[in-house]
CSV table of C-alpha atoms and ligand atoms in Angstrom, one decimal:
chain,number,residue,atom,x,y,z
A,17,UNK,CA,22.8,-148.1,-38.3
A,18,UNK,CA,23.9,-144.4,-38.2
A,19,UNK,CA,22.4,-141.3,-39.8
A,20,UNK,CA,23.6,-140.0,-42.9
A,21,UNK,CA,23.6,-136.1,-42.0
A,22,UNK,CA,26.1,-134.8,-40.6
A,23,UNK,CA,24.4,-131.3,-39.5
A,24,UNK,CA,22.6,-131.3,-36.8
A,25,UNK,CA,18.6,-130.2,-37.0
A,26,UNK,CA,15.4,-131.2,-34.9
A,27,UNK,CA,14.0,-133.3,-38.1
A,28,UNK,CA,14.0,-137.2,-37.7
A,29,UNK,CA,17.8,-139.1,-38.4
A,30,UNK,CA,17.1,-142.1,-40.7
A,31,UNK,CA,18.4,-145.3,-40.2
A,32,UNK,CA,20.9,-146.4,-43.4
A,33,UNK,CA,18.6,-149.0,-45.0
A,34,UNK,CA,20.9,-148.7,-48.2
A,35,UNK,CA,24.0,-148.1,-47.2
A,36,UNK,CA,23.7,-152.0,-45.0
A,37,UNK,CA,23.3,-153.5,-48.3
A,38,UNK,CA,25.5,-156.5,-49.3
A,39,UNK,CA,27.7,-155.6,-52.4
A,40,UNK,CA,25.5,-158.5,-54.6
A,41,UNK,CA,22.4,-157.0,-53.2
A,42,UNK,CA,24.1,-153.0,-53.9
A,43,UNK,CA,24.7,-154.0,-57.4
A,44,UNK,CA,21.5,-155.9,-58.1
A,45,UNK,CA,20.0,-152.3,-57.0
A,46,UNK,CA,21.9,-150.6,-59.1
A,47,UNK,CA,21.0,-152.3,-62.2
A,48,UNK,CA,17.5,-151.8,-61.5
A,49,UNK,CA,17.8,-147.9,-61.2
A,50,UNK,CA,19.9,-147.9,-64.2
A,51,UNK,CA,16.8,-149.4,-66.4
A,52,UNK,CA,14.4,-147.3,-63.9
A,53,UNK,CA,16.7,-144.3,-65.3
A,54,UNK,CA,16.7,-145.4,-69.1
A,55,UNK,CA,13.5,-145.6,-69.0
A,56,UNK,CA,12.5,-141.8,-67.5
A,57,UNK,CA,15.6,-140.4,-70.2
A,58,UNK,CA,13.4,-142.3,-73.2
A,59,UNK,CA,10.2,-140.3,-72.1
A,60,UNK,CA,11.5,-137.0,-73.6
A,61,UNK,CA,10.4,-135.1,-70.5
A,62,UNK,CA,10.3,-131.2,-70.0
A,63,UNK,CA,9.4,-130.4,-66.9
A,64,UNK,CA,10.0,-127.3,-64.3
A,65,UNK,CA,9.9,-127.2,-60.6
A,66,UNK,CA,12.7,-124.9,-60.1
A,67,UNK,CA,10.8,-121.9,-59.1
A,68,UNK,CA,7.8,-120.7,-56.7
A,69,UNK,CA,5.6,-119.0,-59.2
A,70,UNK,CA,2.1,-119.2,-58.9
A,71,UNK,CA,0.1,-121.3,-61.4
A,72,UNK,CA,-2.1,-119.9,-64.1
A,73,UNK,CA,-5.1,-121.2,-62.2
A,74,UNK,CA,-4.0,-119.2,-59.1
A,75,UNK,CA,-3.5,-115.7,-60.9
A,76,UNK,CA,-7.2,-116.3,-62.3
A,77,UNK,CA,-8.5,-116.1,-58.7
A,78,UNK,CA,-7.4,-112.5,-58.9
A,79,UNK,CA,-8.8,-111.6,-62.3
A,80,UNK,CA,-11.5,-109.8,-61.0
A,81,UNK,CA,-8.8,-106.9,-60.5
A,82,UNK,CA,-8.6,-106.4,-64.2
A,83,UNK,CA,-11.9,-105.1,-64.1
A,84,UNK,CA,-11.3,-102.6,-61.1
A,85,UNK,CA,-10.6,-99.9,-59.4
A,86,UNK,CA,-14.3,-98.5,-59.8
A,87,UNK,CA,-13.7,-95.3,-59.6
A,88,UNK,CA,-10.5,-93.5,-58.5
A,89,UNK,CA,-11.1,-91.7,-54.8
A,90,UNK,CA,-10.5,-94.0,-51.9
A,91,UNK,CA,-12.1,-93.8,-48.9
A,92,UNK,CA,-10.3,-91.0,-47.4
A,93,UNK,CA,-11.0,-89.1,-50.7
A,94,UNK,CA,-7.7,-89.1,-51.9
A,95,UNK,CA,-7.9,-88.9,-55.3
A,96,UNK,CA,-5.4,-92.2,-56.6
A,97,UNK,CA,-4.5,-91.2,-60.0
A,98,UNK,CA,-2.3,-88.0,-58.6
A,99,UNK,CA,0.6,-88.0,-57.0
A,100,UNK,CA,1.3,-88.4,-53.2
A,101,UNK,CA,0.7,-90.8,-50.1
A,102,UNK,CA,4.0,-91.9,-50.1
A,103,UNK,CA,2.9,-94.0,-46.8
A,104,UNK,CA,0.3,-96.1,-49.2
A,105,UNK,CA,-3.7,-95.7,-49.2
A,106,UNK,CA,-5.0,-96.1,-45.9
A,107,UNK,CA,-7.6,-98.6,-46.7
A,108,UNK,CA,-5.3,-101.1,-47.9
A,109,UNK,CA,-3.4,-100.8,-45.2
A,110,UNK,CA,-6.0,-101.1,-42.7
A,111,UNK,CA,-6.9,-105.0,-44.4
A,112,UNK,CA,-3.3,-105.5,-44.3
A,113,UNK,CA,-2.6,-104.5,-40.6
A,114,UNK,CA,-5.2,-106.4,-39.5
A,115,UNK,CA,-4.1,-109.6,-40.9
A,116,UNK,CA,-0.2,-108.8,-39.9
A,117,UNK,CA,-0.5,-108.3,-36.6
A,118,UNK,CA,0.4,-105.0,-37.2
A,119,UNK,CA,-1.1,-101.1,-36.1
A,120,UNK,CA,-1.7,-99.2,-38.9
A,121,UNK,CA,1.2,-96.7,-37.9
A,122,UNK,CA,3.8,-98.9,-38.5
A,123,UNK,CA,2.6,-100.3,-41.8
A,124,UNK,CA,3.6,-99.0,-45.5
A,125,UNK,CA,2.7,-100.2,-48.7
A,126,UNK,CA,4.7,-99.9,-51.6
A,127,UNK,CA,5.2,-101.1,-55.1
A,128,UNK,CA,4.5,-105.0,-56.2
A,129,UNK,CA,8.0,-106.4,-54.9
A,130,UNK,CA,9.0,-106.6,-51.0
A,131,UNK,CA,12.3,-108.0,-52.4
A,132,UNK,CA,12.9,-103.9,-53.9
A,133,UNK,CA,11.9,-102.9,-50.1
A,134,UNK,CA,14.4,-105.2,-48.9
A,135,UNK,CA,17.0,-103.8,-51.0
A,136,UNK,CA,16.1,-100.4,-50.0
A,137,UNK,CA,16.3,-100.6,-46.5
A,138,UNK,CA,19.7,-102.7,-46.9
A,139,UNK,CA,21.3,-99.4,-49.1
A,140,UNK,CA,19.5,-96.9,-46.2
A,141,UNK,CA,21.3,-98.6,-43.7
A,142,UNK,CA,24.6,-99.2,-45.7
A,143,UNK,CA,24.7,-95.3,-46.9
A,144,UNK,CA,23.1,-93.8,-44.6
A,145,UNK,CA,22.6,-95.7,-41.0
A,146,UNK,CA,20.0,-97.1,-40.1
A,147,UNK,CA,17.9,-95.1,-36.9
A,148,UNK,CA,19.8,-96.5,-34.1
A,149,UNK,CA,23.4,-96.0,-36.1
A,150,UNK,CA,26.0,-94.2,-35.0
A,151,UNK,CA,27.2,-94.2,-38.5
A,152,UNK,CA,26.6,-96.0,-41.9
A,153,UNK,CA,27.3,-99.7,-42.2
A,154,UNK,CA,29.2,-98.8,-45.3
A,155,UNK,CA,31.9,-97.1,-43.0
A,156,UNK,CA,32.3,-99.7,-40.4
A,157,UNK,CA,34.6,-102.1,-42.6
A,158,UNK,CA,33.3,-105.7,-43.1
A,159,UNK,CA,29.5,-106.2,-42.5
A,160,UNK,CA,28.0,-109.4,-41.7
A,161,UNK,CA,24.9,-111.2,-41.7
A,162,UNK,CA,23.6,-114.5,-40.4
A,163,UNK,CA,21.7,-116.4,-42.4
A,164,UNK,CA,19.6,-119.2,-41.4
A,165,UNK,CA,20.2,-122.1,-43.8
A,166,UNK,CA,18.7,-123.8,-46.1
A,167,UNK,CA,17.1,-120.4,-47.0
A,168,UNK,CA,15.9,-117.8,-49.6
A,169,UNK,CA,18.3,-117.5,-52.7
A,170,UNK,CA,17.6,-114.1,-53.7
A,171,UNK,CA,18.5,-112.7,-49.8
A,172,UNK,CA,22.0,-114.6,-50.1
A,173,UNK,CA,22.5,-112.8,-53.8
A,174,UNK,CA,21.2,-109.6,-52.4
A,175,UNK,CA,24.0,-109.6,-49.6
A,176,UNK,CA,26.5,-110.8,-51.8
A,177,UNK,CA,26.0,-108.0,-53.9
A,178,UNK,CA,26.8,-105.7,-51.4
A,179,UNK,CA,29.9,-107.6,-50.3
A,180,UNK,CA,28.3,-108.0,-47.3
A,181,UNK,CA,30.0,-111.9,-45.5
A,182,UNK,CA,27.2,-114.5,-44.7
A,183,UNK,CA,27.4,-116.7,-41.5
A,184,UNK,CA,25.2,-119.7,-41.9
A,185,UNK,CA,23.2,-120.9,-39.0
A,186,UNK,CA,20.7,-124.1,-39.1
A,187,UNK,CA,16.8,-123.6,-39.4
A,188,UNK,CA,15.0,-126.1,-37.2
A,189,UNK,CA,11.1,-126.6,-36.9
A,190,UNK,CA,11.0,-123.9,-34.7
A,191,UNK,CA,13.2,-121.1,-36.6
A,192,UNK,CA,16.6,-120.5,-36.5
A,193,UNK,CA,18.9,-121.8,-33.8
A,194,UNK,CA,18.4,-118.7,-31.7
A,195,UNK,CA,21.4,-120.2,-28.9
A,196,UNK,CA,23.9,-119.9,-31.5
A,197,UNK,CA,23.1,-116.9,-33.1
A,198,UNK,CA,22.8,-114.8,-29.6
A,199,UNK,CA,26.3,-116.4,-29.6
A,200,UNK,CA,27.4,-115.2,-32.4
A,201,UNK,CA,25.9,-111.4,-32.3
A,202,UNK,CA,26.7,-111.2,-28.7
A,203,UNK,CA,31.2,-110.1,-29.1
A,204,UNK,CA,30.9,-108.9,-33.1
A,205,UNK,CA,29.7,-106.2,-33.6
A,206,UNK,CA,30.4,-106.3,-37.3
A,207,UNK,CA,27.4,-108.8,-37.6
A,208,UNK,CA,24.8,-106.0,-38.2
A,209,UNK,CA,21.7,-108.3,-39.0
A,210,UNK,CA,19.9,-111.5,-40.1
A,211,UNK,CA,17.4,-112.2,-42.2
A,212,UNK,CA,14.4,-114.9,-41.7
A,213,UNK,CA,11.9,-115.8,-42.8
A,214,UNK,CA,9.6,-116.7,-39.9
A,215,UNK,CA,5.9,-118.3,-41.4
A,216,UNK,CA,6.2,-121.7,-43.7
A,217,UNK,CA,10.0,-120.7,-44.4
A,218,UNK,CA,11.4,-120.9,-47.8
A,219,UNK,CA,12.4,-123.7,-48.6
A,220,UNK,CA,11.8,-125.7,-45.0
A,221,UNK,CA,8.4,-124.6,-44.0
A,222,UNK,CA,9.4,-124.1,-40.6
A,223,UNK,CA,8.0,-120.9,-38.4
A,224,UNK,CA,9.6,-119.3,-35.7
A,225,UNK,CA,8.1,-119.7,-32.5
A,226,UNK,CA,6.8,-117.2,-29.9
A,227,UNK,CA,10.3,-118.3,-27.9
A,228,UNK,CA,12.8,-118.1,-30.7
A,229,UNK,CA,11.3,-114.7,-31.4
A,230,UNK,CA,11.8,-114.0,-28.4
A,231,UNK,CA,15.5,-115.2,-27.7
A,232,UNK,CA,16.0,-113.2,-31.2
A,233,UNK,CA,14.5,-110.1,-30.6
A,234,UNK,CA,15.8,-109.9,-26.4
A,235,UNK,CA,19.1,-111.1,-27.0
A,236,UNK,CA,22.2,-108.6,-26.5
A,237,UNK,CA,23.9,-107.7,-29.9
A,238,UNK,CA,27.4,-106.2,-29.7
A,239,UNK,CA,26.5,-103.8,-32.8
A,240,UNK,CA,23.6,-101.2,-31.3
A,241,UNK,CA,21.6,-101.1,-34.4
A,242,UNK,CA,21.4,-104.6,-35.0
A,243,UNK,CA,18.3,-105.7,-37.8
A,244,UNK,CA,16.2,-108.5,-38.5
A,245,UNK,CA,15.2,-108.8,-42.1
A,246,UNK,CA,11.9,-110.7,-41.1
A,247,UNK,CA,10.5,-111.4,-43.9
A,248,UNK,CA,7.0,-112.7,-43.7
A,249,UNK,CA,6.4,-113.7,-47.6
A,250,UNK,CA,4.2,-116.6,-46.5
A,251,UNK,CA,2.2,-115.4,-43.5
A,252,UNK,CA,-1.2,-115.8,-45.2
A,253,UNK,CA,0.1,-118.9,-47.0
A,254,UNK,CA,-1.6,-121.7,-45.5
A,255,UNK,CA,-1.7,-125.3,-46.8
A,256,UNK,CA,-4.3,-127.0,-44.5
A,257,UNK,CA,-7.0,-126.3,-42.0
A,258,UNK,CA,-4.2,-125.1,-39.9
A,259,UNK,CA,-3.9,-121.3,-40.5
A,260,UNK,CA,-0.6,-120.3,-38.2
A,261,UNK,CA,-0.6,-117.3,-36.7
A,262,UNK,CA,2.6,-115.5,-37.4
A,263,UNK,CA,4.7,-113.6,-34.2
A,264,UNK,CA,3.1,-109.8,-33.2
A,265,UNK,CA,7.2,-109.6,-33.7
A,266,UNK,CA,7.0,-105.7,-33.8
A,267,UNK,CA,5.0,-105.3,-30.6
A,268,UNK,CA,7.4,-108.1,-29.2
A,269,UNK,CA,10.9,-105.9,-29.8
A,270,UNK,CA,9.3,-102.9,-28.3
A,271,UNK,CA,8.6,-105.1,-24.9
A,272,UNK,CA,12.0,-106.5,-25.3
A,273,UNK,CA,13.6,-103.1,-25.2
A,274,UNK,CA,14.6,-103.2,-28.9
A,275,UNK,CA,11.5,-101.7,-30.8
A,276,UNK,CA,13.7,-101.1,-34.1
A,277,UNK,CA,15.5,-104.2,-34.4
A,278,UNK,CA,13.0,-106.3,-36.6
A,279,UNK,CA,11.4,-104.9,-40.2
A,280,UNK,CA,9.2,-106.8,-41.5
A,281,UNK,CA,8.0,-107.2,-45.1
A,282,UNK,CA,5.3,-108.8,-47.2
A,283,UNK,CA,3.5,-108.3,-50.5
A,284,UNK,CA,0.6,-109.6,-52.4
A,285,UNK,CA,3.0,-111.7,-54.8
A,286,UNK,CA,1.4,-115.3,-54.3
A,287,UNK,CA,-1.7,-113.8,-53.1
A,288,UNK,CA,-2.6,-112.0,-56.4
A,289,UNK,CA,-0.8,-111.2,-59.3
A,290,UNK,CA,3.1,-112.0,-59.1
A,291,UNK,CA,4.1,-109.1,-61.1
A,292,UNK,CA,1.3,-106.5,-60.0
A,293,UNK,CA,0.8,-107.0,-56.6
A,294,UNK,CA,1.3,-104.5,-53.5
A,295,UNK,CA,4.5,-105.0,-51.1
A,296,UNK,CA,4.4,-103.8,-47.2
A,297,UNK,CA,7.0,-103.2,-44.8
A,298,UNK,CA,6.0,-103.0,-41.1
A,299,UNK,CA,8.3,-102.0,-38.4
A,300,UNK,CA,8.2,-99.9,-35.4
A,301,UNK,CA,6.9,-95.9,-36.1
A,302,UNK,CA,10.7,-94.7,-36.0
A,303,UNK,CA,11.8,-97.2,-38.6
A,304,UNK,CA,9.1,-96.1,-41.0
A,305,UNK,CA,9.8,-92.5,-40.7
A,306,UNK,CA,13.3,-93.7,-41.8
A,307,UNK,CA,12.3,-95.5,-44.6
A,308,UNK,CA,10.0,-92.7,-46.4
A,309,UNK,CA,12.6,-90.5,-45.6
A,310,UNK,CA,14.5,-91.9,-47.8
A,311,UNK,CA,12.1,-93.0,-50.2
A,312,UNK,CA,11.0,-89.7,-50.4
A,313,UNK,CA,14.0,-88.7,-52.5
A,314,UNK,CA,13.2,-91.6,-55.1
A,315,UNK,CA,8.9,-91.7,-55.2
A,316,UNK,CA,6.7,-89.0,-54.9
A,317,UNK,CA,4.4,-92.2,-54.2
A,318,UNK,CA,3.5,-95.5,-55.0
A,319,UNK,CA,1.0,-96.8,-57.4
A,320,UNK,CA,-2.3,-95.9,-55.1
A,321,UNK,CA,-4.5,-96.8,-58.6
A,322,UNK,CA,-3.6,-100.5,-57.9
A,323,UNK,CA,-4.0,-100.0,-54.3
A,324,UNK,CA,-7.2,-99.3,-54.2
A,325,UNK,CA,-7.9,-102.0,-56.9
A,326,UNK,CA,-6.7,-104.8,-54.3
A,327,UNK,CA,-8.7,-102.9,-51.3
A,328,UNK,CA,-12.0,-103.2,-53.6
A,329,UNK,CA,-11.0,-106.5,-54.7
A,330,UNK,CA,-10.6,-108.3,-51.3
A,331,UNK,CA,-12.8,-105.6,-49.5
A,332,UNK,CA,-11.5,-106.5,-45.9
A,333,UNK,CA,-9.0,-108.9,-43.9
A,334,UNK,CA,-11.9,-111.4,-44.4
A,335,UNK,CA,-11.9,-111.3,-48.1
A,336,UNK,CA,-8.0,-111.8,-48.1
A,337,UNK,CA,-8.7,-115.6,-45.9
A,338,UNK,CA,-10.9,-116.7,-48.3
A,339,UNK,CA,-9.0,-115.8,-51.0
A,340,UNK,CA,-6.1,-118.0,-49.3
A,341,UNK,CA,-8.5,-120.6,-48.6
A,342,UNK,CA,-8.9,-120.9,-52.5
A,343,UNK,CA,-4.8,-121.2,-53.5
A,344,UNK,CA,-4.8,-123.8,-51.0
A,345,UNK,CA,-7.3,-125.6,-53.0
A,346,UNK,CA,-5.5,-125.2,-56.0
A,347,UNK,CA,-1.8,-126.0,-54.5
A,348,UNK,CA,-2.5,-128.7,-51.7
A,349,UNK,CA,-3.0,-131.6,-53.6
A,350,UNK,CA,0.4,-130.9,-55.5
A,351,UNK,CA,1.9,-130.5,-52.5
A,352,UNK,CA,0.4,-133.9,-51.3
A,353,UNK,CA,2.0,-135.3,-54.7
A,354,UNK,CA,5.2,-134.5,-53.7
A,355,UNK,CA,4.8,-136.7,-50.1
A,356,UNK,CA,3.1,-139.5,-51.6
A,357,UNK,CA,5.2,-139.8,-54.3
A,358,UNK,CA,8.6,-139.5,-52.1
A,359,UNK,CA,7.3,-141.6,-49.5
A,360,UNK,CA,6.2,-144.7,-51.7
A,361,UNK,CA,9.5,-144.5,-53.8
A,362,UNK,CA,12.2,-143.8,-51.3
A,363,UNK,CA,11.1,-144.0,-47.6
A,364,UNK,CA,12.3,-147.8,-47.2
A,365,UNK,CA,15.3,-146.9,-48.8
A,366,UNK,CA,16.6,-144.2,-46.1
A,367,UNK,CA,18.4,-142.2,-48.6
A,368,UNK,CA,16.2,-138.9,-48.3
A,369,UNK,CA,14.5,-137.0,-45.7
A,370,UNK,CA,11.9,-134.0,-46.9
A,371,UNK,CA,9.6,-131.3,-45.4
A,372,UNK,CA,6.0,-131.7,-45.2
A,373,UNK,CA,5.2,-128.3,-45.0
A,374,UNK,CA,1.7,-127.1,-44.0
A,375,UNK,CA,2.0,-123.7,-46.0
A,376,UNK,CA,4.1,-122.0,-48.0
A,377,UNK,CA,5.3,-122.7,-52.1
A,378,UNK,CA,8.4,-125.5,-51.1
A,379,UNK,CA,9.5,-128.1,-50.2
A,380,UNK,CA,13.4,-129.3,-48.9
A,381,UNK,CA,14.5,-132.4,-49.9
A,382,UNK,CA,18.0,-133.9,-48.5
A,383,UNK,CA,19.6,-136.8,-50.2
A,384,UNK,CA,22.2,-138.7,-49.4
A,385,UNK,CA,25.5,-136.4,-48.7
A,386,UNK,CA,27.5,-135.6,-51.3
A,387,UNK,CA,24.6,-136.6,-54.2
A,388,UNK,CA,22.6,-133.4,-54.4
A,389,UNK,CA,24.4,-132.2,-57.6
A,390,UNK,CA,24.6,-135.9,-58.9
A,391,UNK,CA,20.5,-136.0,-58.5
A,392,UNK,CA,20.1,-132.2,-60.0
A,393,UNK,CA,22.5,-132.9,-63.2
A,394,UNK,CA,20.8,-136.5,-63.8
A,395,UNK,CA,17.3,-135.1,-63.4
A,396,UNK,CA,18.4,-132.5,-66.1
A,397,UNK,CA,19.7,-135.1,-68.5
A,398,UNK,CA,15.9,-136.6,-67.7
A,399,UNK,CA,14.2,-133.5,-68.5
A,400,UNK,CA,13.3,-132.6,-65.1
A,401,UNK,CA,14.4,-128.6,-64.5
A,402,UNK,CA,15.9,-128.5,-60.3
A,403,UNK,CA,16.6,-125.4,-58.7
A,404,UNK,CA,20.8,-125.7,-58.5
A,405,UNK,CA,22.1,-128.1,-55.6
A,406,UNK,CA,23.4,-125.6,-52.9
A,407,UNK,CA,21.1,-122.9,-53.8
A,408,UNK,CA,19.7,-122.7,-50.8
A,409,UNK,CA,23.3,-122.0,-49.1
A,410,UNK,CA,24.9,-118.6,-49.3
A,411,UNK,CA,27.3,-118.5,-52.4
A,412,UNK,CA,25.4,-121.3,-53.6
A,413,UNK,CA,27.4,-123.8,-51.1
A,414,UNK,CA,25.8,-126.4,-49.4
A,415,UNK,CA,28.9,-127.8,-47.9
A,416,UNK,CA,27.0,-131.0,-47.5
A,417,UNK,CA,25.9,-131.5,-51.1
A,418,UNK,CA,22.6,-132.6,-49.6
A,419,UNK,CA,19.8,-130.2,-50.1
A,420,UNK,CA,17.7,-129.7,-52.6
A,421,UNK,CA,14.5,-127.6,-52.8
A,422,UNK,CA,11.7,-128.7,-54.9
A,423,UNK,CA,8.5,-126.1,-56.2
A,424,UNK,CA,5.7,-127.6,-57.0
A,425,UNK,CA,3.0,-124.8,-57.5
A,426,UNK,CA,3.2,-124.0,-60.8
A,427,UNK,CA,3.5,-127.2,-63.1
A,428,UNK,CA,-0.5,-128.6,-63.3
A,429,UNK,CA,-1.0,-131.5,-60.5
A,430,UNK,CA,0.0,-134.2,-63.6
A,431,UNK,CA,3.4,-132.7,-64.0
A,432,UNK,CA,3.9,-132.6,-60.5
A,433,UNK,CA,3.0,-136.3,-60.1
A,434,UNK,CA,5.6,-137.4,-63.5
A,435,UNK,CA,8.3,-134.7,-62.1
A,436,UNK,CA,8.6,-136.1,-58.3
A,437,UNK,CA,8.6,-140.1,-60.0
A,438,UNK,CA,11.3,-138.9,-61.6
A,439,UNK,CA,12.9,-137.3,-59.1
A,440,UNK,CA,12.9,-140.1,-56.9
A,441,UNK,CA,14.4,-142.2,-59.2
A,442,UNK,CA,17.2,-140.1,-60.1
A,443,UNK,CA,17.5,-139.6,-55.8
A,444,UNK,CA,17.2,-143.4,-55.9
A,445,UNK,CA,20.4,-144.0,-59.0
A,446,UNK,CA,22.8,-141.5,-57.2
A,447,UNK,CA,22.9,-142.6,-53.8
A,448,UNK,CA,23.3,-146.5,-55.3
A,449,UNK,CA,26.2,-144.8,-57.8
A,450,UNK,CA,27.6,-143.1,-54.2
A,451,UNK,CA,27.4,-146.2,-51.9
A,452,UNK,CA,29.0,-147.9,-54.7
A,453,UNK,CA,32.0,-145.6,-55.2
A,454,UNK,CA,32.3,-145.2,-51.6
B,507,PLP,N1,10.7,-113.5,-49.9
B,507,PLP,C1,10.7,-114.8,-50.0
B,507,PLP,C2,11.0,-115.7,-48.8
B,507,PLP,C3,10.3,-115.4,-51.2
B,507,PLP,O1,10.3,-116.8,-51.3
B,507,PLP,C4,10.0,-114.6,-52.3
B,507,PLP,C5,9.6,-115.2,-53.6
B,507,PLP,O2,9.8,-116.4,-53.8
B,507,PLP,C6,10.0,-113.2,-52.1
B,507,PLP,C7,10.4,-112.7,-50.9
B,507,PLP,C8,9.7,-112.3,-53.3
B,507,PLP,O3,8.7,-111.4,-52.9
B,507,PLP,P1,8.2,-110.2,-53.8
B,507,PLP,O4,7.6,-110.8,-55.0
B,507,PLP,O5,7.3,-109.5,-52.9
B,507,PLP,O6,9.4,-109.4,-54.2
């Protein structure tokens, strides 16, 4: 008995159940996923768990915004339809903070996509430096970036576009392996940041603990204005009666003598409305005066009007929780779908290994090496939409051909339930197809 995966990571090593298989008993397997197979292609299936969108049920929770703001002056008697307060309306902020772990200082809010902050403070630092620069990236030669893997898609693209080179580092439970990045950072000082993403991870579920924030955020980095891109999409995003507290990360780097190394975003994508939500970027007080620097030249401010509409509609931090506490509702038992229905089809097989993530819109499946396309392209020819094997790797590689990263929030609970059956069988017909090739 050995383990299948080859990279190391803290989650459990199956034993090979299939793989000990005689070849009669491989074969007789094998015809018996074949039918399984036939049978899920004659079902005409169409069916999407490729992306983390929130359901329609979900973005009812919010609809109460439709009806607001009432009024247009905010607290602090700003008047919202007008121009100005490039920093964001205070009492937004002041919910937000609060349930951040942030001071109000060193919090901004923005537009309805953290993603666009992410970009901006990528092309700040690239054109311009970031604070601690002695120059801009863009004139240092080749910039690098670790990248904690499997991870976010859109991050990898992001870099990519910028020609910026991605060094992949595993994600355990308790964040990225923080030994081998201080390796990494500590002689190259072309490696100029990471990104994670440290609450209910996309696509693990892992969060960073109080000690790998730490090693991150203390260790010595050969390039002085080293970032982390700590991007905290899922703080609030809780799946159980568990409600993790995410790392006071920015109050954590000032103690560690590196107050501008992390930046941290959010938004209120998955908490209300996808497409018109609020995004924040917290970071230390230095950072932020950087950022609306440069903002300043593209914004004469953000949209205040929908600002104050989420600040009436939650009304404080409070109002946020419970708000939370009824997604949770709504996405749990699909999320409980997806363990059931893996565990009853394939644990006694030992062909797959998956997160059982306690918040957060994902979970990461790994099949047998070498079948994660096979499982994608014959769930496809079943109806059943993936997200692309490997794209959780940077430029799409997953030099394992083992991950695959499954979103089950948005299909109703029934879909969710006919989706993962398939799923499992086509998991079930491409590890047989590889052990018997191999
Ligand atoms: N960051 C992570 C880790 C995500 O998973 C997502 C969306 O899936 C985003 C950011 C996008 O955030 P926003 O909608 O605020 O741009």
């Amino acid at each position: 008995m050995g383990t299948f995966w080859s990279t190391t990571t803290t989650r459990g090593a199956p034993a090979v159940a299939l793989a000990d298989l005689s070849t009669e008993e491989l074969a007789a397997f094998m015809q018996l996923q074949r039918a399984a197979y036939d049978e899920l292609k004659l079902r005409g299936l169409k069916l999407d768990v490729t992306r983390g969108k929130p359901s329609a049920q979900q973005l009812d929770l919010s609809n109460g915004l439709l009806d607001l703001p009432d009024g247009f002056v905010a607290a602090d008697g700003t008047d919202t339809r007008n121009y100005g307060g490039l920093l964001g309306l205070t009492e937004l902020r002041e919910i937000f903070a609060e349930l951040l772990g942030v001071n109000l200082d060193q919090l901004t809010a923005q537009g309805n996509s953290s993603l666009t902050l992410m970009q901006q403070v990528l092309v700040g630092c690239l054109l311009h430096g970031a604070v601690d620069s002695e120059r801009p990236w863009s004139a240092e030669g080749t910039i690098k970036f670790i990248c904690p893997v499997p991870g976010y898609d859109r991050h990898f693209a992001l870099l990519n576009s910028f020609g910026i080179e991605m060094v992949p580092v595993p994600m355990h439970e308790d964040g990225p392996d923080a030994d081998k990045i201080a390796a990494l950072v500590k002689d190259d000082p072309s490696i100029k940041g990471m990104w994670v993403v440290p609450t209910y991870a996309n696509p693990t579920g892992d969060t960073v603990t109080e000690e790998v924030a730490a090693k991150l955020l203390a260790m010595p980095t050969a390039a002085p204005d080293f970032k982390i891109f700590w991007d905290n999409a899922y703080a609030l995003h809780h799946l159980t009666q568990v409600e993790t507290k995410s790392v006071d990360v920015i109050s954590l780097a000032a103690s560690s003598g590196n107050p501008h190394r992390p930046i941290m975003f959010a938004s209120t994508s998955k908490i209300t409305f996808a497409g018109a939500g609020v995004a924040f970027l917290a970071a230390s007080t230095e950072n932020i005066t950087w950022y609306l620097k440069h903002l300043g030249l593209s914004s004469i401010g953000p949209d205040k009007v929908n600002q104050l509409r989420h600040a009436q509609f939650f009304k404080d931090a409070g109002g946020v929780r419970e708000h939370m506490r009824a997604h949770a509702q709504i996405i749990a038992p699909k999320f409980d779908a997806v363990e059931r229905i893996l565990t009853e089809r394939l644990a006694e097989h030992d062909i797959a290994r998956w997160t059982t993530p306690i918040g957060g819109y994902f979970v990461s499946l790994d099949v047998l090496p070498g079948t994660a396309s096979r499982v994608v392209e014959l769930a496809k020819e079943a109806g059943i939409a993936l997200t692309p094997a490997g794209s959780s790797y940077p430029l799409g590689n997953d030099p394992d051909d083992e991950n695959i990263r499954l979103a089950p929030t948005m299909p109703p609970l029934e879909e969710v339930e006919v989706a993962m059956d398939g799923v499992a069988t086509c998991v079930l017909l491409a590890a047989g197809e590889y052990l018997t090739s191999h």
